[in-house]
Amino acid sequence: MSFLNAYFYDKFMARTEQACLKEWRHGLLEQVSGDVLEIGAGTGANIELYSDGVTRLVLAEPDKHMRKLLTEHAASRQLENVSVIGGSAEQIDADDGSFDYVVSSLVCCSVTDLKICLSEIKRVLKPGGSLVFLEHVAAESGTSRRRWQNLITPAWKTFMGNCHLNRETEQAILTEGFDITKIERESMRKALPIVRPTIRGLARKPA
Ligand SMILES: C[S@@+](CC[C@H](N)C(=O)[O-])C[C@H]1O[C@@H](n2cnc3c(N)ncnc32)[C@H](O)[C@@H]1O
């Protein structure tokens, strides 16, 4: 991601955050506790939403420009037990079974290899731990929105940090062997029509 993409990311997302994302993030994260890893943490949109029940928070972000903003954001909050690390979600620098929750918000669209990313998330989760996801996803196949997503994705991902508009993330989570224990499907308000379909919820690693 370029410096400009990172710098303008929060401004670009502001209307959508106010319209729905903030509320969705809050609803998901208030139930998160214990040892928590957030992948692709970006500029830190979720930082303020973690509760006191979180005993250790690791914020991972591979992009150096995003990571700089994330580090500044985390430092400004003077939070205890929070660390910022680099590295991609396809190669997480953590031991097997070390987290109660892994959080992914608007990241599965951008990773290079979604299958490897989900397998890594599963590896670092404790048995019975959960992936918390909030992702924009492919529209239903056969719809005109899906056709537009398929058409635009090759150019879009070039300019938008590898963001794929047409990822079937829910199916990929199930294929990886997670049990989806909660899911909501909703249209992302104040967003471009091609990124509106979203899923959010919890996917449990079997005990
Ligand atoms: C749309 S931003 C979302 C940022 C943040 N999670 C949020 O909710 O606002 C996508 C993020 O995914 C990160 N990302 C891209 N490829 C990644 C990968 N392979 N592994 C982990 N994070 C990745 C980007 O650097 C960026 O911070």
PDB file of C-alpha atoms and ligand atoms in Angstrom:
ATOM      1  CA  MET A   1       0.000   0.000   0.000  1.00  0.00           C
ATOM      2  CA  SER A   2       1.320   3.446  -0.849  1.00  0.00           C
ATOM      3  CA  PHE A   3       1.955   6.182   1.676  1.00  0.00           C
ATOM      4  CA  LEU A   4      -0.985   8.113   0.165  1.00  0.00           C
ATOM      5  CA  ASN A   5      -3.396   5.153   0.516  1.00  0.00           C
ATOM      6  CA  ALA A   6      -2.366   4.728   4.153  1.00  0.00           C
ATOM      7  CA  TYR A   7      -2.514   8.440   4.934  1.00  0.00           C
ATOM      8  CA  PHE A   8      -5.963   8.957   3.394  1.00  0.00           C
ATOM      9  CA  TYR A   9      -7.441   5.636   4.558  1.00  0.00           C
ATOM     10  CA  ASP A  10      -9.270   7.016   7.614  1.00  0.00           C
ATOM     11  CA  LYS A  11     -10.603   9.995   5.679  1.00  0.00           C
ATOM     12  CA  PHE A  12     -11.771   7.715   2.846  1.00  0.00           C
ATOM     13  CA  MET A  13     -13.633   5.463   5.315  1.00  0.00           C
ATOM     14  CA  ALA A  14     -15.073   8.157   7.613  1.00  0.00           C
ATOM     15  CA  ARG A  15     -18.624   8.297   6.228  1.00  0.00           C
ATOM     16  CA  THR A  16     -18.973   4.506   6.176  1.00  0.00           C
ATOM     17  CA  GLU A  17     -17.558   4.254   9.706  1.00  0.00           C
ATOM     18  CA  GLN A  18     -20.199   6.669  10.959  1.00  0.00           C
ATOM     19  CA  ALA A  19     -22.995   5.075   8.932  1.00  0.00           C
ATOM     20  CA  CYS A  20     -22.455   1.482  10.121  1.00  0.00           C
ATOM     21  CA  LEU A  21     -18.935   0.169  10.609  1.00  0.00           C
ATOM     22  CA  LYS A  22     -18.338   1.689  14.035  1.00  0.00           C
ATOM     23  CA  GLU A  23     -21.515   0.136  15.397  1.00  0.00           C
ATOM     24  CA  TRP A  24     -20.725  -3.253  13.831  1.00  0.00           C
ATOM     25  CA  ARG A  25     -17.172  -3.224  15.186  1.00  0.00           C
ATOM     26  CA  HIS A  26     -18.468  -2.374  18.648  1.00  0.00           C
ATOM     27  CA  GLY A  27     -21.059  -5.171  18.594  1.00  0.00           C
ATOM     28  CA  LEU A  28     -18.421  -7.720  17.645  1.00  0.00           C
ATOM     29  CA  LEU A  29     -15.579  -6.608  19.883  1.00  0.00           C
ATOM     30  CA  GLU A  30     -17.465  -6.132  23.135  1.00  0.00           C
ATOM     31  CA  GLN A  31     -17.594  -9.931  23.485  1.00  0.00           C
ATOM     32  CA  VAL A  32     -13.844 -10.388  22.925  1.00  0.00           C
ATOM     33  CA  SER A  33     -11.562 -11.150  25.881  1.00  0.00           C
ATOM     34  CA  GLY A  34      -8.306 -12.824  26.919  1.00  0.00           C
ATOM     35  CA  ASP A  35      -5.373 -13.086  24.491  1.00  0.00           C
ATOM     36  CA  VAL A  36      -6.279 -11.348  21.239  1.00  0.00           C
ATOM     37  CA  LEU A  37      -4.517 -10.991  17.886  1.00  0.00           C
ATOM     38  CA  GLU A  38      -5.774  -8.552  15.290  1.00  0.00           C
ATOM     39  CA  ILE A  39      -4.482  -9.182  11.756  1.00  0.00           C
ATOM     40  CA  GLY A  40      -4.168  -6.336   9.224  1.00  0.00           C
ATOM     41  CA  ALA A  41      -4.975  -3.848  11.975  1.00  0.00           C
ATOM     42  CA  GLY A  42      -4.524  -0.898   9.593  1.00  0.00           C
ATOM     43  CA  THR A  43      -4.551   2.472  11.339  1.00  0.00           C
ATOM     44  CA  GLY A  44      -6.188   0.995  14.448  1.00  0.00           C
ATOM     45  CA  ALA A  45      -9.911   1.537  13.867  1.00  0.00           C
ATOM     46  CA  ASN A  46     -10.693  -1.123  16.478  1.00  0.00           C
ATOM     47  CA  ILE A  47      -8.281  -0.058  19.215  1.00  0.00           C
ATOM     48  CA  GLU A  48     -10.762   1.916  21.335  1.00  0.00           C
ATOM     49  CA  LEU A  49     -13.377  -0.820  21.141  1.00  0.00           C
ATOM     50  CA  TYR A  50     -11.586  -3.566  23.035  1.00  0.00           C
ATOM     51  CA  SER A  51     -12.889  -4.091  26.558  1.00  0.00           C
ATOM     52  CA  ASP A  52     -10.992  -4.434  29.834  1.00  0.00           C
ATOM     53  CA  GLY A  53     -11.483  -8.196  29.474  1.00  0.00           C
ATOM     54  CA  VAL A  54      -8.702  -8.228  26.873  1.00  0.00           C
ATOM     55  CA  THR A  55      -5.561  -9.166  28.797  1.00  0.00           C
ATOM     56  CA  ARG A  56      -3.120  -9.125  25.845  1.00  0.00           C
ATOM     57  CA  LEU A  57      -3.610  -7.434  22.488  1.00  0.00           C
ATOM     58  CA  VAL A  58      -1.251  -7.990  19.551  1.00  0.00           C
ATOM     59  CA  LEU A  59      -1.865  -5.717  16.569  1.00  0.00           C
ATOM     60  CA  ALA A  60      -0.277  -7.106  13.394  1.00  0.00           C
ATOM     61  CA  GLU A  61       0.092  -4.965  10.273  1.00  0.00           C
ATOM     62  CA  PRO A  62       2.377  -5.797   7.320  1.00  0.00           C
ATOM     63  CA  ASP A  63       2.321  -2.414   5.567  1.00  0.00           C
ATOM     64  CA  LYS A  64       5.004  -0.083   6.924  1.00  0.00           C
ATOM     65  CA  HIS A  65       2.993   3.100   6.299  1.00  0.00           C
ATOM     66  CA  MET A  66      -0.114   1.713   7.986  1.00  0.00           C
ATOM     67  CA  ARG A  67       2.020   0.270  10.790  1.00  0.00           C
ATOM     68  CA  LYS A  68       3.552   3.693  11.520  1.00  0.00           C
ATOM     69  CA  LEU A  69       0.067   5.230  11.906  1.00  0.00           C
ATOM     70  CA  LEU A  70      -1.049   2.215  13.948  1.00  0.00           C
ATOM     71  CA  THR A  71       1.941   2.499  16.283  1.00  0.00           C
ATOM     72  CA  GLU A  72       1.280   6.220  16.810  1.00  0.00           C
ATOM     73  CA  HIS A  73      -2.412   5.546  17.432  1.00  0.00           C
ATOM     74  CA  ALA A  74      -1.688   2.772  19.954  1.00  0.00           C
ATOM     75  CA  ALA A  75       0.915   4.935  21.732  1.00  0.00           C
ATOM     76  CA  SER A  76      -1.508   7.859  22.008  1.00  0.00           C
ATOM     77  CA  ARG A  77      -3.934   5.643  23.931  1.00  0.00           C
ATOM     78  CA  GLN A  78      -1.244   4.597  26.441  1.00  0.00           C
ATOM     79  CA  LEU A  79      -2.707   1.116  26.646  1.00  0.00           C
ATOM     80  CA  GLU A  80      -1.126  -1.648  28.671  1.00  0.00           C
ATOM     81  CA  ASN A  81      -0.389  -5.093  27.249  1.00  0.00           C
ATOM     82  CA  VAL A  82      -0.658  -3.900  23.642  1.00  0.00           C
ATOM     83  CA  SER A  83       2.047  -4.580  21.072  1.00  0.00           C
ATOM     84  CA  VAL A  84       2.369  -3.805  17.374  1.00  0.00           C
ATOM     85  CA  ILE A  85       4.113  -6.292  15.081  1.00  0.00           C
ATOM     86  CA  GLY A  86       4.715  -6.638  11.341  1.00  0.00           C
ATOM     87  CA  GLY A  87       4.138  -9.657   9.185  1.00  0.00           C
ATOM     88  CA  SER A  88       1.423 -10.941   6.925  1.00  0.00           C
ATOM     89  CA  ALA A  89      -1.540 -13.060   7.937  1.00  0.00           C
ATOM     90  CA  GLU A  90      -0.198 -15.860   5.756  1.00  0.00           C
ATOM     91  CA  GLN A  91       2.791 -16.192   8.107  1.00  0.00           C
ATOM     92  CA  ILE A  92       1.820 -15.147  11.617  1.00  0.00           C
ATOM     93  CA  ASP A  93       4.703 -14.763  14.036  1.00  0.00           C
ATOM     94  CA  ALA A  94       3.048 -16.609  16.945  1.00  0.00           C
ATOM     95  CA  ASP A  95       3.024 -20.035  18.542  1.00  0.00           C
ATOM     96  CA  ASP A  96       0.331 -22.595  17.863  1.00  0.00           C
ATOM     97  CA  GLY A  97      -2.739 -22.227  20.080  1.00  0.00           C
ATOM     98  CA  SER A  98      -1.718 -18.904  21.611  1.00  0.00           C
ATOM     99  CA  PHE A  99      -4.837 -16.717  21.208  1.00  0.00           C
ATOM    100  CA  ASP A 100      -8.438 -16.829  22.442  1.00  0.00           C
ATOM    101  CA  TYR A 101      -9.568 -14.597  19.575  1.00  0.00           C
ATOM    102  CA  VAL A 102      -8.206 -13.494  16.211  1.00  0.00           C
ATOM    103  CA  VAL A 103      -9.871 -10.377  14.789  1.00  0.00           C
ATOM    104  CA  SER A 104     -10.050  -9.647  11.070  1.00  0.00           C
ATOM    105  CA  SER A 105     -11.911  -6.565   9.882  1.00  0.00           C
ATOM    106  CA  LEU A 106     -11.820  -5.753   6.160  1.00  0.00           C
ATOM    107  CA  VAL A 107      -8.675  -7.852   5.711  1.00  0.00           C
ATOM    108  CA  CYS A 108      -9.695 -11.152   4.070  1.00  0.00           C
ATOM    109  CA  CYS A 109     -10.416  -9.216   0.847  1.00  0.00           C
ATOM    110  CA  SER A 110      -6.794  -8.052   0.670  1.00  0.00           C
ATOM    111  CA  VAL A 111      -4.631 -10.986   1.711  1.00  0.00           C
ATOM    112  CA  THR A 112      -2.617 -12.679  -1.018  1.00  0.00           C
ATOM    113  CA  ASP A 113      -3.811 -16.192  -0.187  1.00  0.00           C
ATOM    114  CA  LEU A 114      -7.062 -16.472   1.779  1.00  0.00           C
ATOM    115  CA  LYS A 115      -6.768 -20.215   2.340  1.00  0.00           C
ATOM    116  CA  ILE A 116      -3.290 -19.965   3.872  1.00  0.00           C
ATOM    117  CA  CYS A 117      -4.387 -16.952   5.933  1.00  0.00           C
ATOM    118  CA  LEU A 118      -7.347 -18.855   7.433  1.00  0.00           C
ATOM    119  CA  SER A 119      -5.173 -21.884   8.096  1.00  0.00           C
ATOM    120  CA  GLU A 120      -2.674 -19.660   9.955  1.00  0.00           C
ATOM    121  CA  ILE A 121      -5.483 -18.082  11.990  1.00  0.00           C
ATOM    122  CA  LYS A 122      -6.672 -21.559  12.928  1.00  0.00           C
ATOM    123  CA  ARG A 123      -3.153 -22.589  13.888  1.00  0.00           C
ATOM    124  CA  VAL A 124      -2.621 -19.682  16.315  1.00  0.00           C
ATOM    125  CA  LEU A 125      -6.072 -19.955  17.917  1.00  0.00           C
ATOM    126  CA  LYS A 126      -6.495 -22.033  21.046  1.00  0.00           C
ATOM    127  CA  PRO A 127      -8.863 -24.999  20.617  1.00  0.00           C
ATOM    128  CA  GLY A 128     -12.346 -23.517  21.091  1.00  0.00           C
ATOM    129  CA  GLY A 129     -11.040 -20.022  20.267  1.00  0.00           C
ATOM    130  CA  SER A 130     -12.766 -17.855  17.682  1.00  0.00           C
ATOM    131  CA  LEU A 131     -12.096 -15.808  14.592  1.00  0.00           C
ATOM    132  CA  VAL A 132     -14.042 -12.535  14.726  1.00  0.00           C
ATOM    133  CA  PHE A 133     -14.722 -11.367  11.176  1.00  0.00           C
ATOM    134  CA  LEU A 134     -16.148  -8.280   9.536  1.00  0.00           C
ATOM    135  CA  GLU A 135     -15.590  -8.495   5.804  1.00  0.00           C
ATOM    136  CA  HIS A 136     -16.971  -7.170   2.547  1.00  0.00           C
ATOM    137  CA  VAL A 137     -17.607 -10.085   0.239  1.00  0.00           C
ATOM    138  CA  ALA A 138     -18.756 -11.277  -3.157  1.00  0.00           C
ATOM    139  CA  ALA A 139     -22.370 -10.556  -4.089  1.00  0.00           C
ATOM    140  CA  GLU A 140     -24.558 -13.546  -4.838  1.00  0.00           C
ATOM    141  CA  SER A 141     -23.419 -15.249  -8.017  1.00  0.00           C
ATOM    142  CA  GLY A 142     -25.562 -14.564 -11.061  1.00  0.00           C
ATOM    143  CA  THR A 143     -26.432 -11.026  -9.938  1.00  0.00           C
ATOM    144  CA  SER A 144     -25.403  -7.950 -11.886  1.00  0.00           C
ATOM    145  CA  ARG A 145     -23.521  -6.697  -8.811  1.00  0.00           C
ATOM    146  CA  ARG A 146     -21.411  -9.851  -8.888  1.00  0.00           C
ATOM    147  CA  ARG A 147     -20.712  -9.407 -12.583  1.00  0.00           C
ATOM    148  CA  TRP A 148     -19.512  -5.856 -11.896  1.00  0.00           C
ATOM    149  CA  GLN A 149     -17.361  -7.087  -9.008  1.00  0.00           C
ATOM    150  CA  ASN A 150     -15.743  -9.719 -11.255  1.00  0.00           C
ATOM    151  CA  LEU A 151     -15.155  -7.153 -13.983  1.00  0.00           C
ATOM    152  CA  ILE A 152     -13.689  -4.428 -11.785  1.00  0.00           C
ATOM    153  CA  THR A 153     -11.570  -6.531  -9.393  1.00  0.00           C
ATOM    154  CA  PRO A 154      -8.433  -6.853 -11.599  1.00  0.00           C
ATOM    155  CA  ALA A 155      -8.037  -3.056 -11.829  1.00  0.00           C
ATOM    156  CA  TRP A 156      -9.417  -2.318  -8.342  1.00  0.00           C
ATOM    157  CA  LYS A 157      -6.927  -4.543  -6.545  1.00  0.00           C
ATOM    158  CA  THR A 158      -4.046  -2.806  -8.309  1.00  0.00           C
ATOM    159  CA  PHE A 159      -4.987   0.560  -6.843  1.00  0.00           C
ATOM    160  CA  MET A 160      -6.651  -0.540  -3.586  1.00  0.00           C
ATOM    161  CA  GLY A 161      -3.991  -2.531  -1.745  1.00  0.00           C
ATOM    162  CA  ASN A 162      -4.871  -5.904  -3.322  1.00  0.00           C
ATOM    163  CA  CYS A 163      -8.536  -5.626  -2.272  1.00  0.00           C
ATOM    164  CA  HIS A 164     -10.657  -8.253  -4.085  1.00  0.00           C
ATOM    165  CA  LEU A 165     -14.336  -7.347  -4.453  1.00  0.00           C
ATOM    166  CA  ASN A 166     -15.473 -10.892  -5.157  1.00  0.00           C
ATOM    167  CA  ARG A 167     -14.057 -13.075  -2.366  1.00  0.00           C
ATOM    168  CA  GLU A 168     -16.317 -15.877  -1.091  1.00  0.00           C
ATOM    169  CA  THR A 169     -15.028 -15.514   2.444  1.00  0.00           C
ATOM    170  CA  GLU A 170     -17.867 -17.282   4.273  1.00  0.00           C
ATOM    171  CA  GLN A 171     -17.353 -20.422   2.182  1.00  0.00           C
ATOM    172  CA  ALA A 172     -13.579 -20.210   2.690  1.00  0.00           C
ATOM    173  CA  ILE A 173     -14.040 -20.042   6.488  1.00  0.00           C
ATOM    174  CA  LEU A 174     -16.252 -23.137   6.419  1.00  0.00           C
ATOM    175  CA  THR A 175     -13.869 -24.986   4.104  1.00  0.00           C
ATOM    176  CA  GLU A 176     -11.051 -24.348   6.580  1.00  0.00           C
ATOM    177  CA  GLY A 177     -13.010 -26.287   9.206  1.00  0.00           C
ATOM    178  CA  PHE A 178     -14.313 -23.467  11.396  1.00  0.00           C
ATOM    179  CA  ASP A 179     -17.823 -23.643  12.873  1.00  0.00           C
ATOM    180  CA  ILE A 180     -19.588 -20.360  12.178  1.00  0.00           C
ATOM    181  CA  THR A 181     -21.441 -19.709  15.435  1.00  0.00           C
ATOM    182  CA  LYS A 182     -22.826 -16.292  14.542  1.00  0.00           C
ATOM    183  CA  ILE A 183     -23.209 -14.499  11.226  1.00  0.00           C
ATOM    184  CA  GLU A 184     -25.001 -11.400  10.003  1.00  0.00           C
ATOM    185  CA  ARG A 185     -25.209 -10.325   6.401  1.00  0.00           C
ATOM    186  CA  GLU A 186     -25.840  -6.658   5.804  1.00  0.00           C
ATOM    187  CA  SER A 187     -25.326  -3.967   3.223  1.00  0.00           C
ATOM    188  CA  MET A 188     -22.533  -1.536   4.072  1.00  0.00           C
ATOM    189  CA  ARG A 189     -24.137   1.909   4.095  1.00  0.00           C
ATOM    190  CA  LYS A 190     -22.436   4.959   2.548  1.00  0.00           C
ATOM    191  CA  ALA A 191     -20.139   2.689   0.565  1.00  0.00           C
ATOM    192  CA  LEU A 192     -19.788   2.111  -3.173  1.00  0.00           C
ATOM    193  CA  PRO A 193     -22.344  -0.459  -4.422  1.00  0.00           C
ATOM    194  CA  ILE A 194     -19.613  -2.942  -5.379  1.00  0.00           C
ATOM    195  CA  VAL A 195     -18.324  -3.197  -1.776  1.00  0.00           C
ATOM    196  CA  ARG A 196     -21.680  -3.205   0.009  1.00  0.00           C
ATOM    197  CA  PRO A 197     -22.274  -6.926   0.674  1.00  0.00           C
ATOM    198  CA  THR A 198     -20.769  -7.777   4.062  1.00  0.00           C
ATOM    199  CA  ILE A 199     -20.637 -10.601   6.568  1.00  0.00           C
ATOM    200  CA  ARG A 200     -19.755 -10.309  10.226  1.00  0.00           C
ATOM    201  CA  GLY A 201     -19.694 -12.758  13.081  1.00  0.00           C
ATOM    202  CA  LEU A 202     -17.748 -15.452  14.879  1.00  0.00           C
ATOM    203  CA  ALA A 203     -16.148 -18.654  13.610  1.00  0.00           C
ATOM    204  CA  ARG A 204     -14.989 -21.163  16.220  1.00  0.00           C
ATOM    205  CA  LYS A 205     -12.006 -23.482  15.956  1.00  0.00           C
ATOM    206  CA  PRO A 206     -13.303 -26.867  17.087  1.00  0.00           C
ATOM    207  CA  ALA A 207     -12.058 -27.854  20.547  1.00  0.00           C
TER     208      ALA A 207
HETATM  209  C1  LIG B   1      -9.020  -2.184   4.197  1.00  0.00           C
HETATM  210  S1  LIG B   1      -7.666  -2.209   5.301  1.00  0.00           S
HETATM  211  C2  LIG B   1      -8.472  -2.606   6.845  1.00  0.00           C
HETATM  212  C3  LIG B   1      -7.746  -2.067   8.023  1.00  0.00           C
HETATM  213  C4  LIG B   1      -8.391  -2.374   9.393  1.00  0.00           C
HETATM  214  N1  LIG B   1      -8.399  -3.783   9.660  1.00  0.00           N
HETATM  215  C5  LIG B   1      -9.773  -1.811   9.509  1.00  0.00           C
HETATM  216  O1  LIG B   1     -10.680  -2.528   9.919  1.00  0.00           O
HETATM  217  O2  LIG B   1      -9.941  -0.610   9.218  1.00  0.00           O
HETATM  218  C6  LIG B   1      -6.861  -3.721   4.874  1.00  0.00           C
HETATM  219  C7  LIG B   1      -5.667  -4.014   5.728  1.00  0.00           C
HETATM  220  O3  LIG B   1      -5.188  -5.334   5.448  1.00  0.00           O
HETATM  221  C8  LIG B   1      -3.787  -5.289   5.428  1.00  0.00           C
HETATM  222  N2  LIG B   1      -3.283  -6.424   4.653  1.00  0.00           N
HETATM  223  C9  LIG B   1      -3.127  -6.533   3.317  1.00  0.00           C
HETATM  224  N3  LIG B   1      -2.591  -7.721   2.993  1.00  0.00           N
HETATM  225  C10 LIG B   1      -2.403  -8.378   4.161  1.00  0.00           C
HETATM  226  C11 LIG B   1      -1.866  -9.652   4.502  1.00  0.00           C
HETATM  227  N4  LIG B   1      -1.442 -10.501   3.560  1.00  0.00           N
HETATM  228  N5  LIG B   1      -1.810  -9.992   5.810  1.00  0.00           N
HETATM  229  C12 LIG B   1      -2.268  -9.158   6.764  1.00  0.00           C
HETATM  230  N6  LIG B   1      -2.784  -7.945   6.507  1.00  0.00           N
HETATM  231  C13 LIG B   1      -2.848  -7.554   5.217  1.00  0.00           C
HETATM  232  C14 LIG B   1      -3.471  -3.949   4.809  1.00  0.00           C
HETATM  233  O4  LIG B   1      -2.132  -3.538   5.027  1.00  0.00           O
HETATM  234  C15 LIG B   1      -4.489  -3.063   5.486  1.00  0.00           C
HETATM  235  O5  LIG B   1      -4.040  -2.568   6.698  1.00  0.00           O
END
